[in-house]
XYZ file of C-alpha atoms in Angstrom:
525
model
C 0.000 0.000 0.000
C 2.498 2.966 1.197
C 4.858 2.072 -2.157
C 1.545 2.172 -4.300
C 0.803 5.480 -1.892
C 4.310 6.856 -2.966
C 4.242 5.957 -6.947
C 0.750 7.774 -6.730
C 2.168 11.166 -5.480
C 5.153 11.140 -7.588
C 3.053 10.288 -10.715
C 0.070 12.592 -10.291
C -0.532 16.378 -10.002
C -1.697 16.289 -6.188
C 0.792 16.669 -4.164
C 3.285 18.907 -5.416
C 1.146 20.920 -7.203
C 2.037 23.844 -4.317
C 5.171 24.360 -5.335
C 3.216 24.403 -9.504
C 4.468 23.109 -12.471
C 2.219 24.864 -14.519
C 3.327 28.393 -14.617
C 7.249 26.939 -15.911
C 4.905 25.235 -18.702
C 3.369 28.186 -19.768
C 6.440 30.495 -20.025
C 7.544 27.871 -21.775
C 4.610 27.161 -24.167
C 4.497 30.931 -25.070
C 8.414 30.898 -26.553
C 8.087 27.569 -28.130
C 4.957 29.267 -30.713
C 6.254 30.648 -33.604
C 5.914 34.217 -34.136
C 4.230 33.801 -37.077
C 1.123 32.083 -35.320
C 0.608 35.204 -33.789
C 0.624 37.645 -36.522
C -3.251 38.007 -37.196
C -3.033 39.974 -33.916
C -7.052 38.369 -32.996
C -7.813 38.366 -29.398
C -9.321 34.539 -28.380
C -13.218 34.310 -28.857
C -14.158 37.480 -30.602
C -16.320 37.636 -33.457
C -15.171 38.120 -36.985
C -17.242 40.834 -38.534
C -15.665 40.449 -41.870
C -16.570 36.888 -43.729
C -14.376 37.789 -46.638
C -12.994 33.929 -46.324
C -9.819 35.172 -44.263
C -11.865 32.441 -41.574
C -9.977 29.648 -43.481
C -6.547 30.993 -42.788
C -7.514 31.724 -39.040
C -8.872 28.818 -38.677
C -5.513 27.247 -40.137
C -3.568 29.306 -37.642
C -5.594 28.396 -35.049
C -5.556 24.574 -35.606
C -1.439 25.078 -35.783
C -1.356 27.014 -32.575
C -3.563 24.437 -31.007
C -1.238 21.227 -32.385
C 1.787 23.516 -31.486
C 0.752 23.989 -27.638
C -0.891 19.989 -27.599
C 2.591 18.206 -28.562
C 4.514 20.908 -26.169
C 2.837 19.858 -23.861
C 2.243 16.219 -24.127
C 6.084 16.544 -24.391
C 6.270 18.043 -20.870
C 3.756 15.386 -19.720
C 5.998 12.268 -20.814
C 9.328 13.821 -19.452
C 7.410 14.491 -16.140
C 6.516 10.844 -15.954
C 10.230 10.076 -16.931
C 11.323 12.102 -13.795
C 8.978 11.001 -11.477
C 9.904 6.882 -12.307
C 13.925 7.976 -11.900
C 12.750 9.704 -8.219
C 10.723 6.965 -7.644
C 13.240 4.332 -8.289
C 16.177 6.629 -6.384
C 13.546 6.841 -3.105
C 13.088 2.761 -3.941
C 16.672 1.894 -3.586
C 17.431 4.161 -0.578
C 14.757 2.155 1.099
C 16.181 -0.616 0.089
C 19.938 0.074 1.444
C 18.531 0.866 4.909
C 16.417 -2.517 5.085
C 19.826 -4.642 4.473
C 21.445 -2.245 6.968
C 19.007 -2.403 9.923
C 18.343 -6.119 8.682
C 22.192 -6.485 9.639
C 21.559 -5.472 13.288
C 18.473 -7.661 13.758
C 20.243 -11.139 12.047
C 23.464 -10.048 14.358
C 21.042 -10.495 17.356
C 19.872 -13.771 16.741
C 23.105 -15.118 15.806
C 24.912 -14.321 18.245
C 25.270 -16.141 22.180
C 26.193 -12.478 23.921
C 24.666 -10.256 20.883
C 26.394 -6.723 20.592
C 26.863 -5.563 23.952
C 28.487 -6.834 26.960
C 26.744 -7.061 30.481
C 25.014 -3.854 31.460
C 27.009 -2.594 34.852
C 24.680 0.582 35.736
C 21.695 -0.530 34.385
C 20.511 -4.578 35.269
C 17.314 -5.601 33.540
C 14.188 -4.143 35.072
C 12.037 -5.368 37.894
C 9.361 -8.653 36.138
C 11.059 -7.810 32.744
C 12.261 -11.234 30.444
C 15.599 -10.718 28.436
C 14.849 -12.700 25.270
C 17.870 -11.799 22.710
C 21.003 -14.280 22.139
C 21.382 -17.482 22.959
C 18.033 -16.811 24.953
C 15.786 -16.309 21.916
C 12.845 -18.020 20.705
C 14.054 -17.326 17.135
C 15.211 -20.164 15.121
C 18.502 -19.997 13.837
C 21.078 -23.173 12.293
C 23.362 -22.105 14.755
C 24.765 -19.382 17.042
C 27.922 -18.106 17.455
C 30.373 -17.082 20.401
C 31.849 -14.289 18.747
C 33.826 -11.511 20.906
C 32.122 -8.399 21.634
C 34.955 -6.377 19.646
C 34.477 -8.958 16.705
C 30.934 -7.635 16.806
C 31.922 -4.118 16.889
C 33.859 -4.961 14.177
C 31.615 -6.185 12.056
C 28.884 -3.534 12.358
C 31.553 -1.161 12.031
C 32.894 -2.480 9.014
C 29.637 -0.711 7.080
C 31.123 2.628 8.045
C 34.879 1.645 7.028
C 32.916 0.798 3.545
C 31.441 4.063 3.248
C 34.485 6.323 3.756
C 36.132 3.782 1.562
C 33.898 4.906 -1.582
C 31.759 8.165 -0.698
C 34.644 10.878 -1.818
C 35.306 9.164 -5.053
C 31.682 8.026 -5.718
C 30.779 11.453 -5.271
C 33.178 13.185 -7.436
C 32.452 10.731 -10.127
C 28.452 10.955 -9.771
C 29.149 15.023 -10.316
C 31.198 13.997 -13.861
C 27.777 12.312 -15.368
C 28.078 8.718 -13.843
C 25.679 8.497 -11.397
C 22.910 6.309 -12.806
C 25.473 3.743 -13.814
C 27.158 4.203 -10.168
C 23.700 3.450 -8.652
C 22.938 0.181 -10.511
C 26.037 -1.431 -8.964
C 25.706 -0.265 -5.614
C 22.470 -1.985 -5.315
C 23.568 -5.484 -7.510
C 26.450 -5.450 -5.381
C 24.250 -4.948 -2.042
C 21.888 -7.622 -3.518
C 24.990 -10.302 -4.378
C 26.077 -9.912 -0.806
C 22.870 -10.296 0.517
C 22.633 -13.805 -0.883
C 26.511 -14.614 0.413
C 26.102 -13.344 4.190
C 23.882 -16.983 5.057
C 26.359 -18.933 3.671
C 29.173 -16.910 5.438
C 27.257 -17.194 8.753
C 26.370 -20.967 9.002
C 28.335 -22.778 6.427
C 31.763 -21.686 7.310
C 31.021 -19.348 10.753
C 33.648 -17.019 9.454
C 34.062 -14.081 11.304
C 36.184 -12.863 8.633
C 34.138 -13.621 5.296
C 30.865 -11.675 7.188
C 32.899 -8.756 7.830
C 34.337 -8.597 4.421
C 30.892 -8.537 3.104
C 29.445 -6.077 5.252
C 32.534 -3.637 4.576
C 31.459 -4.762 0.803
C 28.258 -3.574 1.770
C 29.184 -0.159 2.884
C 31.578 0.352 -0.137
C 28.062 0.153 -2.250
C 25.815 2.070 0.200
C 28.984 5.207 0.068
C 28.110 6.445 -3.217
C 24.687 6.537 -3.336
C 23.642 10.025 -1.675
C 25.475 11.326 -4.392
C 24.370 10.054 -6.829
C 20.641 10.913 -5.618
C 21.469 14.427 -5.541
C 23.150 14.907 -8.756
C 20.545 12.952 -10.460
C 17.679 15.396 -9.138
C 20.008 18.595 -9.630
C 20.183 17.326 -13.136
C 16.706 16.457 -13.548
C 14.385 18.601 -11.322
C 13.254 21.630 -12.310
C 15.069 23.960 -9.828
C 11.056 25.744 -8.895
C 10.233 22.083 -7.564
C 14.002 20.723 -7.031
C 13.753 21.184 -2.799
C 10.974 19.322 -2.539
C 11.328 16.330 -4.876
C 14.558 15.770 -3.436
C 13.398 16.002 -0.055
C 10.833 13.186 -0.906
C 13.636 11.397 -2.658
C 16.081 10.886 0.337
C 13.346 10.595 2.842
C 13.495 6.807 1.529
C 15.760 6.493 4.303
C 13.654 7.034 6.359
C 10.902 4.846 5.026
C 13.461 1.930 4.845
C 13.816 2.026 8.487
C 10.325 1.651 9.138
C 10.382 -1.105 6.382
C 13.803 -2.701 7.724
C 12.344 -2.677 11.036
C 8.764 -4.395 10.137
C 10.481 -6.842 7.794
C 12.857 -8.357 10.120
C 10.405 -8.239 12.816
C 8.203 -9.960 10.518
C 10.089 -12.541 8.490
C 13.075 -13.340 10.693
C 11.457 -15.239 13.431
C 8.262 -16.252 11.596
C 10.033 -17.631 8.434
C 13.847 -18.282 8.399
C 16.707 -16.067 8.902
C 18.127 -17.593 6.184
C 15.007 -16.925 3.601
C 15.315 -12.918 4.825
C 18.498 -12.495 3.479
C 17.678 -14.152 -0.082
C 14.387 -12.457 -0.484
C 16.164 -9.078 0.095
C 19.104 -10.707 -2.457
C 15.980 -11.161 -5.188
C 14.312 -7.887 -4.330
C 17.764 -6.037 -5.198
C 18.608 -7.685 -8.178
C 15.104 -7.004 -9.533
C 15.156 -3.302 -8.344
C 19.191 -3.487 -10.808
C 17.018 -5.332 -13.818
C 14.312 -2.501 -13.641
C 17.095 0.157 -13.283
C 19.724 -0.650 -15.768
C 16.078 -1.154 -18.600
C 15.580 2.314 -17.779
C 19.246 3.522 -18.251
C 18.671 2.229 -21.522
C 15.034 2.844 -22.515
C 14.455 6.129 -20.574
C 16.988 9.097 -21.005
C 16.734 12.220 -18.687
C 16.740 15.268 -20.803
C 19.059 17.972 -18.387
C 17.609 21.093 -20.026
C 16.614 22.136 -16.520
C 19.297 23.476 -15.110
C 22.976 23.485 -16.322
C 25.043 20.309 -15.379
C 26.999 19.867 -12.487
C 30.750 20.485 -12.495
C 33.572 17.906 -11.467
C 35.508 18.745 -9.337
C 39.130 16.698 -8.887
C 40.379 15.011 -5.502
C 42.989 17.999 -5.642
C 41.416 20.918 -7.207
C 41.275 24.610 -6.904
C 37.105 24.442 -5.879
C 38.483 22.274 -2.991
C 40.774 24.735 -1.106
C 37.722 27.070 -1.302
C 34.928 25.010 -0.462
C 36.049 23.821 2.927
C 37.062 27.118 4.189
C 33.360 27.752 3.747
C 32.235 28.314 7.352
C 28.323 27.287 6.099
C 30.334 24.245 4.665
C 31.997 23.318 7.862
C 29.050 24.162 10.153
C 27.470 21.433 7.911
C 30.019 19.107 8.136
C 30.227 19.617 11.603
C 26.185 18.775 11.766
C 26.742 16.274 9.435
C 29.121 14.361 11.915
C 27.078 14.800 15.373
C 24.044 13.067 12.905
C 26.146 10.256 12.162
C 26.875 10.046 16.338
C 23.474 10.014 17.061
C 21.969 8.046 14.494
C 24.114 4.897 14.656
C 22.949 5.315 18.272
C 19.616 5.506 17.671
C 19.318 2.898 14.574
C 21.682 0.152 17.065
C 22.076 1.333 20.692
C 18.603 2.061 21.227
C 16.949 -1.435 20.237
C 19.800 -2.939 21.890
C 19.017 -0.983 25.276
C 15.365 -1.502 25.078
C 16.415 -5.554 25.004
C 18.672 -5.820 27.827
C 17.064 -3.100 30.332
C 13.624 -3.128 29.065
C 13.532 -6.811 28.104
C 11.269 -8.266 25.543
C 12.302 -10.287 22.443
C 14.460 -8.104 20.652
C 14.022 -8.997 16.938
C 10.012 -9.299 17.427
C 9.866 -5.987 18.886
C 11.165 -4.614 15.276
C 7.519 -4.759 14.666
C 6.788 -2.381 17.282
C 9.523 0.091 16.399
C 8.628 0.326 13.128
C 5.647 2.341 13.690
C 7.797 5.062 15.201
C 9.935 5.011 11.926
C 6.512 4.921 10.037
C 5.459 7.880 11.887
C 9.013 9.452 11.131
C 9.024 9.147 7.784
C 5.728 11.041 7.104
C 6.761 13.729 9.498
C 9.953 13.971 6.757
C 7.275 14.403 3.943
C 5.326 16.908 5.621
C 8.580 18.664 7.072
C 9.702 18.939 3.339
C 6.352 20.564 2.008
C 6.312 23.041 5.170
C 9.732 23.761 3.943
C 9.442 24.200 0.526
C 6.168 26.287 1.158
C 7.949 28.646 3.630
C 10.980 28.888 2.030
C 9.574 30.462 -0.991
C 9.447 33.884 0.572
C 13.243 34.957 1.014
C 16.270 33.508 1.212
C 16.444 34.588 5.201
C 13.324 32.322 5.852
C 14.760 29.763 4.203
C 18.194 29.985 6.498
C 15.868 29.874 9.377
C 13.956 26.599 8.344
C 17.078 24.868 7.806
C 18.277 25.776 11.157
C 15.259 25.105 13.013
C 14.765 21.383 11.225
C 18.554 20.946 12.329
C 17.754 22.223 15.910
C 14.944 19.596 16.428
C 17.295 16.722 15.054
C 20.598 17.447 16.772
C 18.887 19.313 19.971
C 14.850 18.014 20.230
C 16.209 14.395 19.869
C 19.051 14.443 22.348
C 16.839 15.982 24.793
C 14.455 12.870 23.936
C 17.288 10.245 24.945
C 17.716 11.911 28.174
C 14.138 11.156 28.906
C 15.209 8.097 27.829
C 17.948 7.721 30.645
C 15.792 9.339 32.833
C 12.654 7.280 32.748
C 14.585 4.166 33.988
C 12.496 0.753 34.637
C 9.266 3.197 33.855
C 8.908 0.737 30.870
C 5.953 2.777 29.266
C 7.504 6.222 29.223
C 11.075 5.391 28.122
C 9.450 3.796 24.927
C 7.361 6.990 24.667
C 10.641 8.783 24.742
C 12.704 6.342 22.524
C 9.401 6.870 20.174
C 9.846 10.648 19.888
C 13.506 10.214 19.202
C 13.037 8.271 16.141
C 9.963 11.000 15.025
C 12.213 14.120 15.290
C 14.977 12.607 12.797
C 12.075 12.676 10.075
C 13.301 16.652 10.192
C 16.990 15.785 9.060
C 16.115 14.944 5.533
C 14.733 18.982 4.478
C 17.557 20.316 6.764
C 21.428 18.617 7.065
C 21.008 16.097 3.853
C 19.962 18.981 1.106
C 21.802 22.180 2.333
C 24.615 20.862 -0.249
C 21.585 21.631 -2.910
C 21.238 25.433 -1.407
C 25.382 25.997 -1.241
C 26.550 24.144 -4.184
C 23.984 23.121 -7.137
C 26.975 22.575 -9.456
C 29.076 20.561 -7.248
C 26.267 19.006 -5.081
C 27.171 15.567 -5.563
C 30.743 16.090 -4.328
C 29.629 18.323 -1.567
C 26.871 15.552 -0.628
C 29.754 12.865 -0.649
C 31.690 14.755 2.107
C 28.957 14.886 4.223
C 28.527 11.630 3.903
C 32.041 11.205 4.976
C 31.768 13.200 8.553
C 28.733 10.986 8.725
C 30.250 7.774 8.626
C 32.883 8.890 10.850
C 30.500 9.322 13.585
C 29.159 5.893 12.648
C 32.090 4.287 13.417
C 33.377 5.866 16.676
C 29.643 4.789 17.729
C 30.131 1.485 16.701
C 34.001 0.471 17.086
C 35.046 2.815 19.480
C 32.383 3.145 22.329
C 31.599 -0.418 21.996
C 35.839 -1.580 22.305
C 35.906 0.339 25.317
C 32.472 -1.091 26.204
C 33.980 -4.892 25.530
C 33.801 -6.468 28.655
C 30.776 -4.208 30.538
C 28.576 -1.594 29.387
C 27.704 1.722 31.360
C 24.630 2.843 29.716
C 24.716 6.640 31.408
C 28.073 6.871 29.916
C 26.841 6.114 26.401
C 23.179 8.092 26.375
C 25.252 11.547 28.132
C 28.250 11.050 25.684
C 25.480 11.111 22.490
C 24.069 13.851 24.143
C 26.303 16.381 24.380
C 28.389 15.394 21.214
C 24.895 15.926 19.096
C 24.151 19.157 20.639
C 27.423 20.474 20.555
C 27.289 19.728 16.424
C 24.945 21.764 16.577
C 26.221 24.573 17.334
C 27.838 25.517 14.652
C 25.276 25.102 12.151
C 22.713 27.374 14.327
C 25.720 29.794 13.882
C 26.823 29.898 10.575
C 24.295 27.607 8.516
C 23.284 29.074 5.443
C 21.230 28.790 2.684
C 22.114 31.136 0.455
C 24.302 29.871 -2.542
C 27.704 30.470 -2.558
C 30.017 32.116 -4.619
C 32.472 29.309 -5.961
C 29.484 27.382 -7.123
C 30.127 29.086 -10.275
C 33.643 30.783 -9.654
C 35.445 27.342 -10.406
C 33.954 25.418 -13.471
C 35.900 22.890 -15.049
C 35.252 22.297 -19.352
C-alpha cells in the first residue's frame, strides 16, 4: 500500500502541485509558438465581422497554434513521468539500502550467544522484565555463534569503514555524469552480498568472510547520496528541485520503518536464512528494472545546467572547505552520524537488555515510530518548501530550526530516555519521539549541499557523507571496544548527548542557505 501510496504522489498532479508546475509550462509554451502564429493579432473568442474567407486561414492558424501547444505539452507530460519513475526508483533503492542495513543489526542479534553488547554494569534488567535476545531467543537460527564483543563491533563497524572507503570518489564521479550507472552497482552489489552473508554465517562461521561482506556492503551504500542528488540537480526543475529531493532521500527514512517491520516480521516467523535471499531477489530485480531504464528512458538535463567535477585535488576544494556554512554542515553532518548509529543500534539494543522483551520481534513495534518518522519527513519537506519560498532569510531559518529539532529536540528525547529508567511505558514513549524528530533531518542537514553548491552538489553531498560515517564508526568500534567487557549505559546516552548538541552549534551559527560564490567561480570544461 504505502509504495503504491508513494508511486501515486510522484506520478500525479496532487501533491506537489504547491510548489506548480504549470506556470514553468506556460512560459515555456508561449516561446516555443512561432511568431508567425501570432501575426493576425485576434484576441481569443471574438467575433469576426468580416466573412471575406480570411476564416480559413484563421482557422488554419488556429488549428497550428492548437497542435503547437498539444505536442509541447504532451512533451512536458511524458518527461514528467520520466522524472517522477527515476525519483521513484532513487527513493526505492534508498529504502532498500537501509532494510539490508538495519536487517544487519536484527540477524546479528539472533546469531549471536552475547549479541552486541556486553553485560550492562549501571543498568541490570528491570524489575518482572524477560531478556529474550542471544542465545536466549525463541528465534530459530542453524546455529549461534560465540563471537567476541569487539568482533561484533567490528563487524557492524565495518559498514562505516565501507562508506568512507567509496563516498569521496563516488561522489566526485556521480558530479562527472556517472551516477545512474554508479547506482545500478551499488544496489547489484548490495543484492549479491545479501545472498553470500547466510552462507558466510552458518556454512563456514567465518568471522572474517561476514565482515568482508558487510565492509562490501558499505563500499556500495557510500556512493549513493550522491548520486541521488546529482541525479535530481540534473533532472528537477530547480522551482520544484527542494521538494522532490526532499521526498527522494526521505526513503531512508521509510526503509527504516520497512527494515524494522520486515525483520520483525520474516526473521522469526520464516527463516533467517530466507530474509536475506528475499532481500538478495528484491535487489537484483530493483538493478534489472534500473539498468532497462538507463537504456530505454533518457533524462533530458535542459533544466538546469550540469553539475561540475571537481578533482580530488582541485582549486574548488581549497575554497569550499574554508566555507564556514560548509563546515558548520560538516560539523552537523558528523554529530548526525553520532546520534543516528545510536539511535538505529544502541537504542533497540538498550530496550532488550534493560527493558527486556524479544528483541528482533519488537522490530515490529519500532517500526511504527519510523513509520510515523518518515511522514513527518514528507510533511517537514512541504512546510519547507512552502515557507521557504518567501526569502532567502526564511529559508536559512527553516534549515536551522529542522537541524535544531534533530541534533537538539532528539538528544533531549534520549535523556528522557535515561531518565525514565524501569518506567517501561515512558522510556518507549521517549525512545518513540527520538526516532519522530529525525524525520526533520532529511529537508535540513542532507539537502543544504543543494542550497550551497547546485553545481558541485554531488561532491559536496559525498563529504557529508564522509563526517557521517565517521561518527558511525566511533559509535560502533570505538564506544563499543571500550564497552567490551561491561557496558555503562549513562556513559553512552550523556556522551550522544552532548556530542549531538554540541554539532549543533555551529550550524545554528553559521548555517546558510544562500548559494555560494564558488558554485560558479570554479567550473571545469
Amino acid at each position: 500500500m504505502f509504495i503504491i501510496f508513494i508511486f501515486y504522489v510522484l506520478t500525479h498532479e496532487t501533491l506537489f502541485d504547491m510548489v506548480s508546475f504549470k506556470s514553468h509550462l506556460y512560459h515555456n509554451i508561449k516561446v516555443s509558438v512561432p511568431p508567425q502564429l501570432h501575426s493576425n493579432n485576434r484576441n481569443y473568442g471574438e467575433d469576426d465581422d468580416n466573412d471575406d474567407g480570411d476564416d480559413g486561414g484563421n482557422s488554419t492558424n488556429n488549428v497550428i497554434n492548437v497542435s503547437v501547444i498539444g505536442s509541447y505539452d504532451m512533451r512536458q507530460r511524458r518527461k514528467r513521468c520520466a522524472i517522477n519513475c527515476w525519483l521513484t526508483m532513487v527513493f526505492l533503492a534508498y529504502s532498500f539500502l537501509l532494510t539490508v542495513r538495519l536487517h544487519f543489526t536484527y540477524s546479528m542479534m539472533v546469531m549471536m550467544n552475547v549479541p552486541l553488547v556486553a553485560a550492562s554494569v549501571d543498568r541490570p534488567l528491570c524489575p518482572g522484565a524477560v531478556l529474550d535476545v542471544g542465545a536466549n531467543s525463541t528465534t530459530a537460527v542453524a546455529r549461534r555463534l560465540d563471537w567476541t564483543i569487539r568482533q561484533q563491533a567490528a563487524t557492524m563497524g565495518a559498514y562505516f569503514f565501507g562508506t568512507l572507503v567509496s563516498t569521496l570518489p563516488g561522489g566526485v564521479y556521480s558530479s562527472r555524469g556517472y551516477e545512474r550507472s554508479i547506482m545500478l552497482w551499488c544496489v547489484a552489489v548490495t543484492a549479491a552480498t545479501m545472498a553470500l552473508v547466510p552462507v558466510a554465517f552458518v556454512q563456514y562461521e567465518s568471522w572474517v568472510a561476514v565482515t568482508f561482506l558487510r565492509f562490501l556492503q558499505g563500499c556500495a551504500f557510500g556512493p549513493t547520496g550522491s548520486c541521488g542528488g546529482t541525479l535530481a540537480g540534473k533532472i528537477v526543475p530547480k522551482t520544484n528541485r527542494i521538494l522532490y529531493t526532499t521526498f527522494m532521500f526521505s526513503g531512508t527514512v521509510f526503509g527504516g520503518f520497512f527494515g524494522h517491520l520486515y525483520s520483525g516480521i520474516v526473521i522469526p516467523n520464516v527463516s533467517l536464512d530466507g530474509s536475506f535471499i528475499t532481500l538478495s531477489v528484491i535487489g537484483f530485480i530493483w538493478a534489472a528494472v534500473w539498468g532497462t531504464m538507463i537504456h530505454l528512458t533518457p533524462y533530458i538535463n535542459d533544466f538546469s545546467d550540469l553539475p561540475k567535477s571537481v578533482s580530488f585535488i582541485s582549486t574548488a576544494w581549497t575554497v569550499i572547505i574554508r566555507s564556514m556554512p560548509f563546515i558548520s554542515l560538516l560539523n552537523a553532518s558528523f554529530g548526525l552520524g553520532f546520534l543516528y548509529s545510536f539511535i538505529t543500534t544502541g537504542l533497540p539494543i538498550y530496550g532488550s537488555n534493560v527493558l527486556g522483551g524479544d528483541a528482533v520481534k519488537t522490530g515490529i513495534q519500532v517500526s511504527v515510530s519510523w513509520l510515523i518518522s518518515w511522514v513527518t519527513s514528507v510533511i517537514a519537506g512541504i512546510s519547507a518548501a512552502s515557507m521557504t519560498n518567501v526569502d532567502t532569510n526564511t529559508k536559512i531559518k527553516v534549515r536551522k530550526l529542522y537541524v535544531g529539532i534533530v541534533l537538539i529536540g532528539s538528544p533531549i528525547m534520549l535523556l528522557g530516555v535515561m531518565s525514565a529508567k524501569c518506567d517501561v511505558s515512558l522510556a518507549r514513549t521517549f525512545i518513540r519521539m527520538t526516532v519522530i524528530l529525525l524525520g526533520f533531518e532529511r529537508s535540513s542537514i542532507r539537502i543544504n549541499s543543494l542550497d550551497l553548491c547546485p553545481g558541485y552538489v554531488g561532491s559536496l553531498i559525498a563529504m557529508c557523507d564522509v563526517f557521517y560515517s565517521i561518527g558511525n564508526i566511533i559509535d560502533l568500534v570505538l564506544v563499543r571496544n571500550i564497552f567490551a567487557n561491561t557496558m555503562n549505559w549513562s556513559i553512552t546516552f550523556q556522551v550522544t548527548i552532548i556530542l549531538s548538541i554540541a554539532c549543533s552549534i555551529l550550524f545554528l551559527l553559521f548555517g546558510s542557505s544562500q548559494k555560494q560564490c564558488w558554485d560558479q567561480r570554479y567550473v571545469r570544461p
